[in-house]
Short mmCIF file of C-alpha atoms and ligand atoms in Angstrom, two decimals:
data_model
loop_
_atom_site.label_atom_id
_atom_site.label_comp_id
_atom_site.label_asym_id
_atom_site.label_seq_id
_atom_site.Cartn_x
_atom_site.Cartn_y
_atom_site.Cartn_z
CA UNK A 1 27.61 4.89 -11.14
CA UNK A 2 25.81 2.66 -8.62
CA UNK A 3 22.23 1.81 -9.55
CA UNK A 4 19.51 1.67 -6.92
CA UNK A 5 15.94 0.49 -7.50
CA UNK A 6 13.36 1.30 -4.90
CA UNK A 7 10.28 -0.93 -5.13
CA UNK A 8 6.89 -0.38 -3.54
CA UNK A 9 5.34 -3.83 -3.01
CA UNK A 10 1.89 -2.51 -2.03
CA UNK A 11 -1.03 -3.47 -4.25
CA UNK A 12 -3.79 -3.05 -1.75
CA UNK A 13 -6.38 -0.65 -3.06
CA UNK A 14 -8.77 -0.22 -0.11
CA UNK A 15 -10.10 2.37 0.75
CA UNK A 16 -8.23 3.67 -2.30
CA UNK A 17 -4.71 3.16 -3.77
CA UNK A 18 -2.18 5.16 -1.76
CA UNK A 19 0.72 7.04 -3.31
CA UNK A 20 3.90 5.27 -2.12
CA UNK A 21 5.18 8.30 -0.36
CA UNK A 22 8.21 6.50 1.12
CA UNK A 23 9.66 6.05 -2.39
CA UNK A 24 9.57 9.80 -3.10
CA UNK A 25 11.01 10.72 0.38
CA UNK A 26 13.83 8.16 -0.02
CA UNK A 27 14.65 9.09 -3.60
CA UNK A 28 14.56 12.85 -2.99
CA UNK A 29 16.90 12.60 0.06
CA UNK A 30 19.36 10.20 -1.55
CA UNK A 31 19.49 12.16 -4.72
CA UNK A 32 20.42 15.33 -2.95
CA UNK A 33 22.94 13.65 -0.61
CA UNK A 34 24.57 11.52 -3.28
CA UNK A 35 23.93 13.00 -6.77
CA UNK A 36 25.98 10.24 -8.55
CA UNK A 37 23.62 7.51 -7.26
CA UNK A 38 21.25 6.47 -10.08
CA UNK A 39 17.78 5.79 -8.62
CA UNK A 40 14.70 4.31 -10.33
CA UNK A 41 11.33 3.68 -8.79
CA UNK A 42 9.12 0.66 -9.34
CA UNK A 43 5.60 0.76 -8.04
CA UNK A 44 3.80 -2.58 -8.31
CA UNK A 45 0.44 -0.75 -8.50
CA UNK A 46 1.64 0.54 -11.92
CA UNK A 47 3.13 -2.62 -13.40
CA UNK A 48 1.93 -6.19 -13.77
CA UNK A 49 4.37 -9.06 -12.91
CA UNK A 50 5.92 -9.39 -16.35
CA UNK A 51 6.31 -5.63 -16.77
CA UNK A 52 8.10 -5.05 -13.50
CA UNK A 53 10.39 -8.02 -14.08
CA UNK A 54 11.29 -6.60 -17.49
CA UNK A 55 11.89 -3.18 -16.06
CA UNK A 56 14.06 -4.48 -13.29
CA UNK A 57 16.14 -6.64 -15.57
CA UNK A 58 16.53 -3.58 -17.88
CA UNK A 59 18.00 -1.46 -15.04
CA UNK A 60 20.26 -4.27 -13.78
CA UNK A 61 20.58 -2.69 -10.32
CA UNK A 62 23.44 -2.87 -7.83
CA UNK A 63 21.01 -2.59 -4.91
CA UNK A 64 17.30 -3.26 -4.50
CA UNK A 65 15.36 -1.47 -1.72
CA UNK A 66 11.93 -3.01 -1.07
CA UNK A 67 9.28 -0.95 0.74
CA UNK A 68 6.72 -2.96 2.64
CA UNK A 69 3.94 -0.65 3.80
CA UNK A 70 1.21 -3.14 4.76
CA UNK A 71 1.59 -6.59 6.13
CA UNK A 72 -2.10 -7.22 6.56
CA UNK A 73 -5.37 -5.33 6.30
CA UNK A 74 -5.85 -4.94 10.03
CA UNK A 75 -9.50 -5.89 9.71
CA UNK A 76 -10.61 -8.65 12.13
CA UNK A 77 -13.39 -9.70 9.71
CA UNK A 78 -11.61 -10.05 6.39
CA UNK A 79 -8.13 -10.87 7.90
CA UNK A 80 -6.23 -10.45 4.67
CA UNK A 81 -2.44 -11.01 4.95
CA UNK A 82 0.19 -9.85 2.41
CA UNK A 83 3.25 -11.77 3.54
CA UNK A 84 2.75 -14.81 1.32
CA UNK A 85 2.55 -12.47 -1.67
CA UNK A 86 5.79 -10.75 -0.53
CA UNK A 87 7.50 -14.16 -0.29
CA UNK A 88 6.63 -14.90 -3.91
CA UNK A 89 7.74 -11.40 -4.88
CA UNK A 90 11.12 -11.78 -3.20
CA UNK A 91 11.68 -15.19 -4.82
CA UNK A 92 10.95 -13.61 -8.24
CA UNK A 93 13.19 -10.65 -7.46
CA UNK A 94 16.02 -12.96 -6.56
CA UNK A 95 15.63 -14.81 -9.88
CA UNK A 96 15.90 -11.52 -11.83
CA UNK A 97 18.76 -9.84 -9.95
CA UNK A 98 21.65 -10.83 -7.71
CA UNK A 99 21.72 -7.32 -6.11
CA UNK A 100 21.60 -7.12 -2.29
CA UNK A 101 17.98 -6.78 -1.09
CA UNK A 102 17.31 -4.15 1.58
CA UNK A 103 13.92 -4.20 3.33
CA UNK A 104 12.11 -1.32 5.02
CA UNK A 105 8.73 0.40 5.48
CA UNK A 106 6.03 0.87 8.10
CA UNK A 107 4.72 -2.69 8.02
CA UNK A 108 8.20 -4.14 7.82
CA UNK A 109 9.42 -2.12 10.83
CA UNK A 110 6.84 -3.76 13.08
CA UNK A 111 8.32 -7.23 12.55
CA UNK A 112 11.76 -6.33 11.17
CA UNK A 113 13.84 -9.30 12.43
CA UNK A 114 11.22 -12.00 11.71
CA UNK A 115 10.55 -10.52 8.23
CA UNK A 116 14.20 -10.27 7.35
CA UNK A 117 14.48 -14.02 8.04
CA UNK A 118 11.16 -15.06 6.50
CA UNK A 119 11.70 -13.00 3.34
CA UNK A 120 15.39 -13.86 3.21
CA UNK A 121 16.49 -10.21 2.81
CA UNK A 122 20.13 -9.13 3.15
CA UNK A 123 19.54 -5.99 5.15
CA UNK A 124 16.54 -4.50 7.01
CA UNK A 125 16.00 -0.89 8.16
CA UNK A 126 13.66 -0.15 11.08
CA UNK A 127 11.78 3.12 10.95
CA UNK A 128 12.92 6.33 9.22
CA UNK A 129 14.80 5.30 6.13
CA UNK A 130 16.59 8.18 4.55
CA UNK A 131 19.87 8.55 6.33
CA UNK A 132 20.19 4.85 7.32
CA UNK A 133 19.81 3.82 3.69
CA UNK A 134 22.36 6.36 2.57
CA UNK A 135 24.88 5.16 5.17
CA UNK A 136 24.29 1.54 4.28
CA UNK A 137 24.73 2.11 0.53
CA UNK A 138 27.87 4.19 1.06
CA UNK A 139 29.43 1.46 3.27
CA UNK A 140 28.56 -1.24 0.80
CA UNK A 141 30.01 0.81 -2.05
CA UNK A 142 33.19 1.37 -0.13
CA UNK A 143 33.23 -2.31 0.91
CA UNK A 144 33.36 -1.28 4.58
CA UNK A 145 31.71 -3.11 7.43
CA UNK A 146 28.10 -2.05 8.04
CA UNK A 147 28.08 -2.42 11.86
CA UNK A 148 27.18 0.59 14.03
CA UNK A 149 24.50 2.04 11.74
CA UNK A 150 21.36 2.91 13.78
CA UNK A 151 18.26 0.90 12.95
CA UNK A 152 20.10 -1.52 10.64
CA UNK A 153 19.60 -5.30 10.68
CA UNK A 154 21.40 -7.82 8.57
CA UNK A 155 21.32 -11.41 7.81
CA UNK A 156 22.84 -13.54 10.65
CA UNK A 157 23.46 -10.43 12.82
CA UNK A 158 24.27 -11.04 16.48
CA UNK A 159 21.57 -9.49 18.69
CA UNK A 160 24.22 -7.32 20.37
CA UNK A 161 25.13 -5.77 17.04
CA UNK A 162 21.73 -4.13 16.54
CA UNK A 163 21.92 -0.37 17.32
CA UNK A 164 18.50 1.06 18.10
CA UNK A 165 17.68 4.37 16.42
CA UNK A 166 18.47 7.45 18.58
CA UNK A 167 18.82 10.09 15.95
CA UNK A 168 16.45 11.34 13.37
CA UNK A 169 16.94 13.58 10.36
CA UNK A 170 15.75 17.14 10.32
CA UNK A 171 16.07 17.69 6.57
CA UNK A 172 13.71 15.31 4.75
CA UNK A 173 13.23 16.14 1.06
CA UNK A 174 10.20 15.52 -1.09
CA UNK A 175 9.75 15.76 -4.84
CA UNK A 176 6.71 13.97 -6.16
CA UNK A 177 7.34 11.61 -9.04
CA UNK A 178 5.48 12.59 -12.19
CA UNK A 179 4.48 9.06 -13.27
CA UNK A 180 3.24 8.18 -9.85
CA UNK A 181 1.36 11.46 -9.43
CA UNK A 182 -0.60 10.85 -12.68
CA UNK A 183 -1.69 7.41 -11.58
CA UNK A 184 -2.69 8.23 -7.99
CA UNK A 185 -4.32 11.58 -8.75
CA UNK A 186 -6.51 9.76 -11.25
CA UNK A 187 -7.27 6.72 -9.04
CA UNK A 188 -7.36 8.19 -5.56
CA UNK A 189 -8.15 11.83 -6.09
CA UNK A 190 -5.40 12.91 -3.73
CA UNK A 191 -1.77 12.96 -2.94
CA UNK A 192 -0.12 12.66 0.45
CA UNK A 193 2.62 14.37 2.42
CA UNK A 194 3.94 14.45 6.01
CA UNK A 195 4.17 17.52 8.15
CA UNK A 196 5.62 15.78 11.16
CA UNK A 197 6.89 12.36 12.25
CA UNK A 198 6.49 10.55 15.55
CA UNK A 199 3.75 10.38 18.19
CA UNK A 200 4.11 10.86 21.95
CA UNK A 201 0.82 9.20 22.81
CA UNK A 202 0.80 5.76 24.38
CA UNK A 203 -2.50 4.35 23.26
CA UNK A 204 -2.63 0.79 24.37
CA UNK A 205 -2.99 -0.87 20.95
CA UNK A 206 -0.92 1.41 18.79
CA UNK A 207 2.04 0.32 16.74
CA UNK A 208 3.03 3.81 15.58
CA UNK A 209 5.77 4.36 18.25
CA UNK A 210 7.61 1.28 16.78
CA UNK A 211 7.53 2.84 13.31
CA UNK A 212 8.06 6.55 13.74
CA UNK A 213 9.26 6.83 17.39
CA UNK A 214 7.68 8.80 20.25
CA UNK A 215 9.64 12.07 19.63
CA UNK A 216 7.70 14.44 17.44
CA UNK A 217 9.84 15.92 14.56
CA UNK A 218 8.34 18.72 12.55
CA UNK A 219 9.33 18.87 8.85
CA UNK A 220 10.67 22.20 7.62
CA UNK A 221 7.68 24.36 6.68
CA UNK A 222 9.31 25.83 3.56
CA UNK A 223 9.93 22.26 2.25
CA UNK A 224 6.24 21.28 2.83
CA UNK A 225 5.03 24.41 1.12
CA UNK A 226 7.43 23.93 -1.72
CA UNK A 227 6.27 20.30 -2.32
CA UNK A 228 2.65 21.38 -2.31
CA UNK A 229 3.50 24.22 -4.71
CA UNK A 230 5.31 21.80 -7.01
CA UNK A 231 2.29 19.44 -6.89
CA UNK A 232 -0.09 22.33 -7.86
CA UNK A 233 2.21 24.09 -10.38
CA UNK A 234 3.42 21.01 -12.15
CA UNK A 235 0.51 18.54 -11.81
CA UNK A 236 -2.53 20.58 -10.86
CA UNK A 237 -2.89 18.75 -7.55
CA UNK A 238 -5.22 20.58 -5.25
CA UNK A 239 -6.06 17.91 -2.65
CA UNK A 240 -3.64 16.20 -0.21
CA UNK A 241 -3.78 14.11 2.93
CA UNK A 242 -1.26 14.89 5.66
CA UNK A 243 -0.14 11.40 6.75
CA UNK A 244 1.00 12.40 10.26
CA UNK A 245 0.04 9.88 12.91
CA UNK A 246 -1.90 12.73 14.57
CA UNK A 247 -1.85 16.22 13.01
CA UNK A 248 -2.73 18.24 16.08
CA UNK A 249 0.27 17.41 18.19
CA UNK A 250 2.19 20.68 17.84
CA UNK A 251 -0.17 23.73 17.73
CA UNK A 252 2.57 26.39 17.28
CA UNK A 253 4.03 24.57 14.32
CA UNK A 254 0.63 23.81 12.81
CA UNK A 255 -0.38 27.46 13.10
CA UNK A 256 2.86 28.54 11.48
CA UNK A 257 2.34 26.02 8.72
CA UNK A 258 -1.25 27.21 8.19
CA UNK A 259 -0.14 30.85 7.99
CA UNK A 260 2.55 29.87 5.42
CA UNK A 261 0.01 28.05 3.35
CA UNK A 262 -2.34 31.02 3.47
CA UNK A 263 0.46 33.33 2.34
CA UNK A 264 1.27 31.23 -0.71
CA UNK A 265 -2.35 31.48 -1.89
CA UNK A 266 -2.34 27.84 -3.10
CA UNK A 267 -5.81 26.48 -3.82
CA UNK A 268 -4.84 23.15 -2.14
CA UNK A 269 -7.38 21.55 0.17
CA UNK A 270 -6.42 18.97 2.69
CA UNK A 271 -7.43 16.44 5.33
CA UNK A 272 -5.56 14.77 8.19
CA UNK A 273 -5.93 12.52 11.20
CA UNK A 274 -6.79 14.46 14.29
CA UNK A 275 -7.18 13.60 17.97
CA UNK A 276 -10.46 15.02 19.10
CA UNK A 277 -9.06 17.31 21.77
CA UNK A 278 -6.73 20.30 22.02
CA UNK A 279 -8.23 21.86 18.97
CA UNK A 280 -9.93 25.15 19.41
CA UNK A 281 -12.45 26.95 17.11
CA UNK A 282 -9.85 29.57 16.44
CA UNK A 283 -7.24 27.01 15.29
CA UNK A 284 -9.74 25.05 13.22
CA UNK A 285 -10.84 28.30 11.59
CA UNK A 286 -7.17 29.04 10.73
CA UNK A 287 -6.59 25.63 9.36
CA UNK A 288 -9.76 25.89 7.31
CA UNK A 289 -8.54 29.16 5.83
CA UNK A 290 -5.31 27.24 5.02
CA UNK A 291 -7.30 24.60 3.11
CA UNK A 292 -8.50 22.07 5.72
CA UNK A 293 -11.75 20.43 4.61
CA UNK A 294 -11.78 16.91 6.10
CA UNK A 295 -11.06 15.85 9.70
CA UNK A 296 -10.55 12.14 10.35
CA UNK A 297 -10.83 11.78 14.13
CA UNK A 298 -9.10 8.79 15.81
CA UNK A 299 -11.88 8.85 18.46
CA UNK A 300 -11.92 5.05 19.04
CA UNK A 301 -14.80 5.09 21.58
CA UNK A 302 -17.56 7.38 22.88
CA UNK A 303 -17.41 5.99 26.38
CA UNK A 304 -15.03 7.19 29.09
CA UNK A 305 -14.75 3.59 30.36
CA UNK A 306 -13.29 2.46 27.05
CA UNK A 307 -11.26 5.62 26.39
CA UNK A 308 -9.53 5.14 29.75
CA UNK A 309 -8.90 1.45 29.03
CA UNK A 310 -7.47 2.23 25.58
CA UNK A 311 -5.26 4.90 27.33
CA UNK A 312 -6.54 7.65 25.08
CA UNK A 313 -5.40 11.16 26.04
CA UNK A 314 -8.97 12.59 25.88
CA UNK A 315 -12.47 11.87 27.14
CA UNK A 316 -16.00 12.05 25.72
CA UNK A 317 -16.55 15.71 26.83
CA UNK A 318 -13.56 16.83 24.70
CA UNK A 319 -14.69 14.64 21.71
CA UNK A 320 -18.09 16.29 21.69
CA UNK A 321 -16.72 19.81 22.12
CA UNK A 322 -14.19 19.38 19.31
CA UNK A 323 -16.71 17.76 17.01
CA UNK A 324 -19.13 20.64 17.61
CA UNK A 325 -16.42 23.26 16.81
CA UNK A 326 -15.66 21.48 13.54
CA UNK A 327 -19.34 21.20 12.63
CA UNK A 328 -20.00 24.88 13.32
CA UNK A 329 -17.33 25.73 10.83
CA UNK A 330 -18.87 23.42 8.23
CA UNK A 331 -15.86 21.15 8.12
CA UNK A 332 -16.41 17.48 7.09
CA UNK A 333 -15.75 15.07 9.92
CA UNK A 334 -15.48 11.30 10.31
CA UNK A 335 -14.80 9.36 13.51
CA UNK A 336 -12.97 6.06 13.55
CA UNK A 337 -13.89 3.68 16.33
CA UNK A 338 -12.44 0.50 17.84
CA UNK A 339 -15.43 -1.36 19.10
CA UNK A 340 -14.93 -4.39 21.39
CA UNK A 341 -11.36 -3.63 22.21
CA UNK A 342 -9.50 -4.02 25.49
CA UNK A 343 -11.65 -3.11 28.50
CA UNK A 344 -14.96 -2.81 26.47
CA UNK A 345 -18.00 -4.03 28.45
CA UNK A 346 -21.78 -4.05 27.95
CA UNK A 347 -22.06 -0.70 29.58
CA UNK A 348 -19.37 1.00 27.56
CA UNK A 349 -20.74 -0.47 24.30
CA UNK A 350 -24.14 0.98 25.17
CA UNK A 351 -22.59 4.35 25.92
CA UNK A 352 -20.70 4.51 22.66
CA UNK A 353 -23.92 3.78 20.67
CA UNK A 354 -25.91 6.29 22.67
CA UNK A 355 -23.30 8.99 22.65
CA UNK A 356 -22.84 8.73 18.92
CA UNK A 357 -26.16 10.44 18.62
CA UNK A 358 -24.71 13.43 20.53
CA UNK A 359 -22.14 14.10 17.76
CA UNK A 360 -23.04 16.49 15.02
CA UNK A 361 -23.88 14.76 11.68
CA UNK A 362 -20.83 12.58 10.96
CA UNK A 363 -19.60 9.43 9.36
CA UNK A 364 -18.61 6.65 11.79
CA UNK A 365 -16.14 3.96 10.84
CA UNK A 366 -16.22 1.18 13.45
CA UNK A 367 -13.54 -1.50 13.44
CA UNK A 368 -14.12 -4.62 15.55
CA UNK A 369 -11.51 -5.69 18.06
CA UNK A 370 -7.82 -4.69 18.22
CA UNK A 371 -4.99 -6.07 16.11
CA UNK A 372 -2.34 -7.14 18.62
CA UNK A 373 1.10 -5.68 17.85
CA UNK A 374 4.35 -6.43 19.58
CA UNK A 375 5.72 -3.93 22.15
CA UNK A 376 2.29 -2.47 22.88
CA UNK A 377 0.50 -2.04 26.19
CA UNK A 378 -2.17 -4.44 24.84
CA UNK A 379 0.27 -7.26 24.19
CA UNK A 380 1.91 -6.68 27.62
CA UNK A 381 -1.45 -6.74 29.57
CA UNK A 382 -2.73 -9.74 27.62
CA UNK A 383 0.50 -11.63 28.35
CA UNK A 384 0.34 -10.72 32.03
CA UNK A 385 -3.22 -12.04 32.22
CA UNK A 386 -2.28 -15.22 30.39
CA UNK A 387 -4.50 -14.32 27.44
CA UNK A 388 -1.55 -14.37 25.07
CA UNK A 389 1.45 -16.67 25.18
CA UNK A 390 4.72 -14.61 25.17
CA UNK A 391 5.98 -16.57 22.14
CA UNK A 392 2.80 -15.98 20.03
CA UNK A 393 3.55 -15.18 16.37
CA UNK A 394 1.90 -11.76 15.96
CA UNK A 395 2.94 -11.42 12.37
CA UNK A 396 0.04 -13.66 11.65
CA UNK A 397 -2.70 -11.25 12.60
CA UNK A 398 -4.15 -11.85 16.05
CA UNK A 399 -7.07 -9.76 17.40
CA UNK A 400 -8.36 -9.05 20.83
CA UNK A 401 -12.19 -9.01 20.80
CA UNK A 402 -13.94 -8.33 24.05
CA UNK A 403 -16.33 -11.09 25.17
CA UNK A 404 -18.94 -8.29 25.67
CA UNK A 405 -19.01 -7.63 21.93
CA UNK A 406 -21.66 -9.30 19.81
CA UNK A 407 -21.57 -8.61 16.14
CA UNK A 408 -25.23 -9.27 15.32
CA UNK A 409 -26.35 -7.16 18.26
CA UNK A 410 -24.09 -4.28 17.21
CA UNK A 411 -25.44 -4.39 13.63
CA UNK A 412 -28.93 -4.36 14.89
CA UNK A 413 -28.17 -1.39 17.12
CA UNK A 414 -26.81 0.75 14.36
CA UNK A 415 -29.76 0.08 11.98
CA UNK A 416 -31.85 3.15 11.77
CA UNK A 417 -29.25 5.08 13.89
CA UNK A 418 -29.22 8.74 13.06
CA UNK A 419 -25.55 8.80 12.07
CA UNK A 420 -24.02 7.18 9.04
CA UNK A 421 -22.15 4.00 10.09
CA UNK A 422 -19.76 2.43 7.53
CA UNK A 423 -18.79 -1.16 8.41
CA UNK A 424 -15.38 -2.56 7.38
CA UNK A 425 -17.04 -4.97 4.92
CA UNK A 426 -19.29 -2.38 3.24
CA UNK A 427 -18.13 -2.18 -0.38
CA UNK A 428 -18.06 1.43 -1.34
CA UNK A 429 -15.70 1.14 -4.27
CA UNK A 430 -18.30 1.51 -7.03
CA UNK A 431 -19.87 4.61 -5.53
CA UNK A 432 -16.52 6.20 -4.85
CA UNK A 433 -15.26 5.42 -8.35
CA UNK A 434 -18.43 7.11 -9.78
CA UNK A 435 -17.74 10.22 -7.78
CA UNK A 436 -14.12 10.30 -8.82
CA UNK A 437 -15.19 9.97 -12.43
CA UNK A 438 -17.27 13.09 -11.88
CA UNK A 439 -14.08 14.88 -10.85
CA UNK A 440 -14.60 14.81 -7.09
CA UNK A 441 -11.43 14.92 -5.04
CA UNK A 442 -10.56 13.90 -1.53
CA UNK A 443 -11.63 10.97 0.61
CA UNK A 444 -15.37 11.43 -0.38
CA UNK A 445 -16.75 9.74 2.73
CA UNK A 446 -18.89 12.84 3.21
CA UNK A 447 -21.02 11.74 0.20
CA UNK A 448 -21.69 8.29 1.60
C1 LIG B 1 -1.74 7.82 6.79
C2 LIG B 1 -1.97 6.29 6.85
C3 LIG B 1 -3.04 5.75 6.13
C4 LIG B 1 -3.95 6.64 5.29
C5 LIG B 1 -3.21 6.97 3.99
C6 LIG B 1 -3.75 8.23 3.36
C7 LIG B 1 -2.94 8.67 2.18
N1 LIG B 1 -3.63 9.27 1.28
O1 LIG B 1 -1.77 8.48 2.20
C8 LIG B 1 -5.22 5.68 5.04
C9 LIG B 1 -6.24 5.94 6.09
C10 LIG B 1 -5.89 5.71 3.68
C11 LIG B 1 -4.59 4.28 5.39
C12 LIG B 1 -5.06 3.17 4.92
C13 LIG B 1 -4.58 1.92 5.22
N2 LIG B 1 -3.61 1.68 6.15
CO1 LIG B 1 -2.51 2.99 6.91
N3 LIG B 1 -1.34 4.19 7.75
C14 LIG B 1 -1.11 5.43 7.66
C15 LIG B 1 0.00 5.92 8.54
C16 LIG B 1 -0.55 6.71 9.75
C17 LIG B 1 1.11 6.80 7.87
C18 LIG B 1 1.64 6.13 6.62
C19 LIG B 1 2.54 7.15 5.86
O2 LIG B 1 2.19 7.55 4.75
N4 LIG B 1 3.64 7.55 6.40
C20 LIG B 1 4.59 8.46 5.72
C21 LIG B 1 5.64 7.70 4.93
C22 LIG B 1 6.65 8.59 4.23
O3 LIG B 1 6.37 6.87 5.84
P1 LIG B 1 6.76 5.36 5.61
O4 LIG B 1 5.93 4.79 4.52
O5 LIG B 1 6.66 4.71 6.93
O6 LIG B 1 8.23 5.44 5.08
C23 LIG B 1 9.31 5.75 5.88
C24 LIG B 1 9.91 4.52 6.60
O7 LIG B 1 9.04 3.52 6.82
C25 LIG B 1 11.03 4.10 5.73
N5 LIG B 1 10.79 3.27 4.59
C26 LIG B 1 9.72 3.00 3.82
N6 LIG B 1 9.92 2.12 2.91
C27 LIG B 1 11.18 1.77 2.95
C28 LIG B 1 11.97 0.97 2.17
C29 LIG B 1 13.32 0.74 2.50
C30 LIG B 1 14.14 -0.20 1.74
C31 LIG B 1 13.89 1.50 3.57
C32 LIG B 1 15.31 1.32 3.90
C33 LIG B 1 13.14 2.34 4.29
C34 LIG B 1 11.78 2.51 4.03
O8 LIG B 1 11.52 5.35 5.20
C35 LIG B 1 10.38 6.22 4.91
C36 LIG B 1 10.86 7.68 5.18
O9 LIG B 1 11.43 7.88 6.43
C37 LIG B 1 0.63 4.57 9.01
C38 LIG B 1 1.15 4.49 10.43
C39 LIG B 1 2.46 5.05 10.55
N7 LIG B 1 2.70 5.83 11.61
O10 LIG B 1 3.35 4.81 9.80
C40 LIG B 1 -0.57 3.59 8.80
C41 LIG B 1 -0.21 2.14 8.37
C42 LIG B 1 0.89 2.16 7.30
N8 LIG B 1 -1.47 1.66 7.76
C43 LIG B 1 -1.71 0.39 7.97
C44 LIG B 1 -2.74 -0.31 7.32
C45 LIG B 1 -2.91 -1.73 7.78
C46 LIG B 1 -3.62 0.33 6.47
C47 LIG B 1 -4.73 -0.36 5.64
C48 LIG B 1 -4.36 -1.75 5.02
C49 LIG B 1 -5.91 -0.65 6.55
C50 LIG B 1 -6.52 0.54 7.18
N9 LIG B 1 -7.71 0.82 6.91
O11 LIG B 1 -5.97 1.19 7.97
C51 LIG B 1 -5.06 0.67 4.57
C52 LIG B 1 -4.26 0.38 3.31
C53 LIG B 1 -4.33 1.52 2.29
C54 LIG B 1 -3.59 1.12 1.04
N10 LIG B 1 -4.25 1.33 -0.11
O12 LIG B 1 -2.46 0.70 1.05
C55 LIG B 1 -0.67 -0.23 8.85
C56 LIG B 1 0.31 -1.15 8.19
C57 LIG B 1 0.80 -2.23 9.14
C58 LIG B 1 0.00 -3.48 8.89
N11 LIG B 1 -0.61 -4.00 9.90
O13 LIG B 1 0.00 -3.97 7.77
C59 LIG B 1 0.04 1.05 9.51
C60 LIG B 1 1.44 0.95 9.88
C61 LIG B 1 -0.82 1.44 10.74
C62 LIG B 1 -0.93 0.35 11.74
N12 LIG B 1 -2.08 -0.22 11.88
O14 LIG B 1 0.00 0.03 12.41
N13 LIG B 1 -3.43 4.46 6.12
#
């Protein structure tokens, strides 16, 4: 029986530790497709270095799959990077096992070729992992060549041998892992699940199309409902975050999902990322009846100048209308902003600050400047304007910060502002931990 170990390398715990969902999707799918494959999970949030090395040596795997979710913290102020830690991790892994090392994950996919080389992996998988990993493992087991598999990279591969992903699965599986559930429910007060993959929007800075693709794929509703039922029945989980890039992309599907959730009578509450448009009061009320409590809006700016420049598919008028609808229903809302990004000027900054007062009471999370990712409109426009050399290493985080932005002035402007602004370097961990200790679930920003 071949032995596979899937490792989550993520140890970042801000804003809270995140259940390594990829591990459960990969394991559930592989287990169903290939019952003879023995799969163990190793989450580095749950084991210190000597523990995981012991566990890995005990399993003596034939294959190691390493999931790299984050490569940096995407915060222009703290600028934490995780690659050096991953280098040490891989070196240790190699000293414990001779098994082929397969890399994948959201962060990995953004710099797949570079990271395969820098981390000295044997194989790398770009984007959706389930089927590709299955195909790779089966070929390796059968000692057949691995060429032709979509999204697969390997060591010393000729550029012409890379086959970009064209097909996606329509049958993802998800069983939560009991050990992981216990840890994350206790430390994060929520679990997570996807309802759809992919995003068709073309926001100038966004890396999501490189990870999930631009075609939206809805996950089977019975499978989503079953996973949530399992989480409630077996583990008492009654709060989840839908990790979709944007939840309100497919209204018909979302309404069907909401109706299915209402029908099951589960007590589960949920939150998700929303775009602040194409969301009516009727839909919000239906989602609320199905358990929605928290809306995290990817608003990014409250000025039409900036929204146009960021290529957002909505404008201020829609933001205010959607925010008002959510407030009237008593739903909690937070708005994430990118202040000082591409096209931001003095006037647009002033507008964002002024227009924030027009929102109903909300929490605002401003991030300063834009992390520059490859294959984005931002990288292209900056290169065209000679602000970024084509060969710049973007794995080392680089940010675009508009010359119009002044940090001290911004901080002064939000002092005494009627909304609650939470800056990237505000340390909320103690307050949040106290609330969790009191049994509060969910993201908890509504208490801040
Ligand atoms: C939802 C989300 C959040 C939520 C999570 C809520 C929750 N309770 O889960 C919140 C807001 C908390 C969050 C926080 C952060 N996030 Co975030 N987040 C996402 C998002 C939108 C989805 C992630 C997800 O769960 N996807 C669903 C799972 C199942 O997909 P997956 O992990 O990608 O796994 C699939 C494939 O990648 C692959 N795969 C995965 N691992 C492996 C391994 C192998 C071997 C193989 C073969 C395949 C494979 O197969 C899986 C199934 O198909 C992504 C963007 C995106 N579209 O991916 C960003 C993203 C992962 N986040 C990112 C970052 C940076 C962060 C933060 C560090 C900073 C921040 N504030 O945003 C924190 C870190 C949190 C932490 N403790 O780790 C970056 C990571 C890239 C980078 N620059 O490092 C991303 C990619 C967004 C971006 N900026 O581009 N995030």
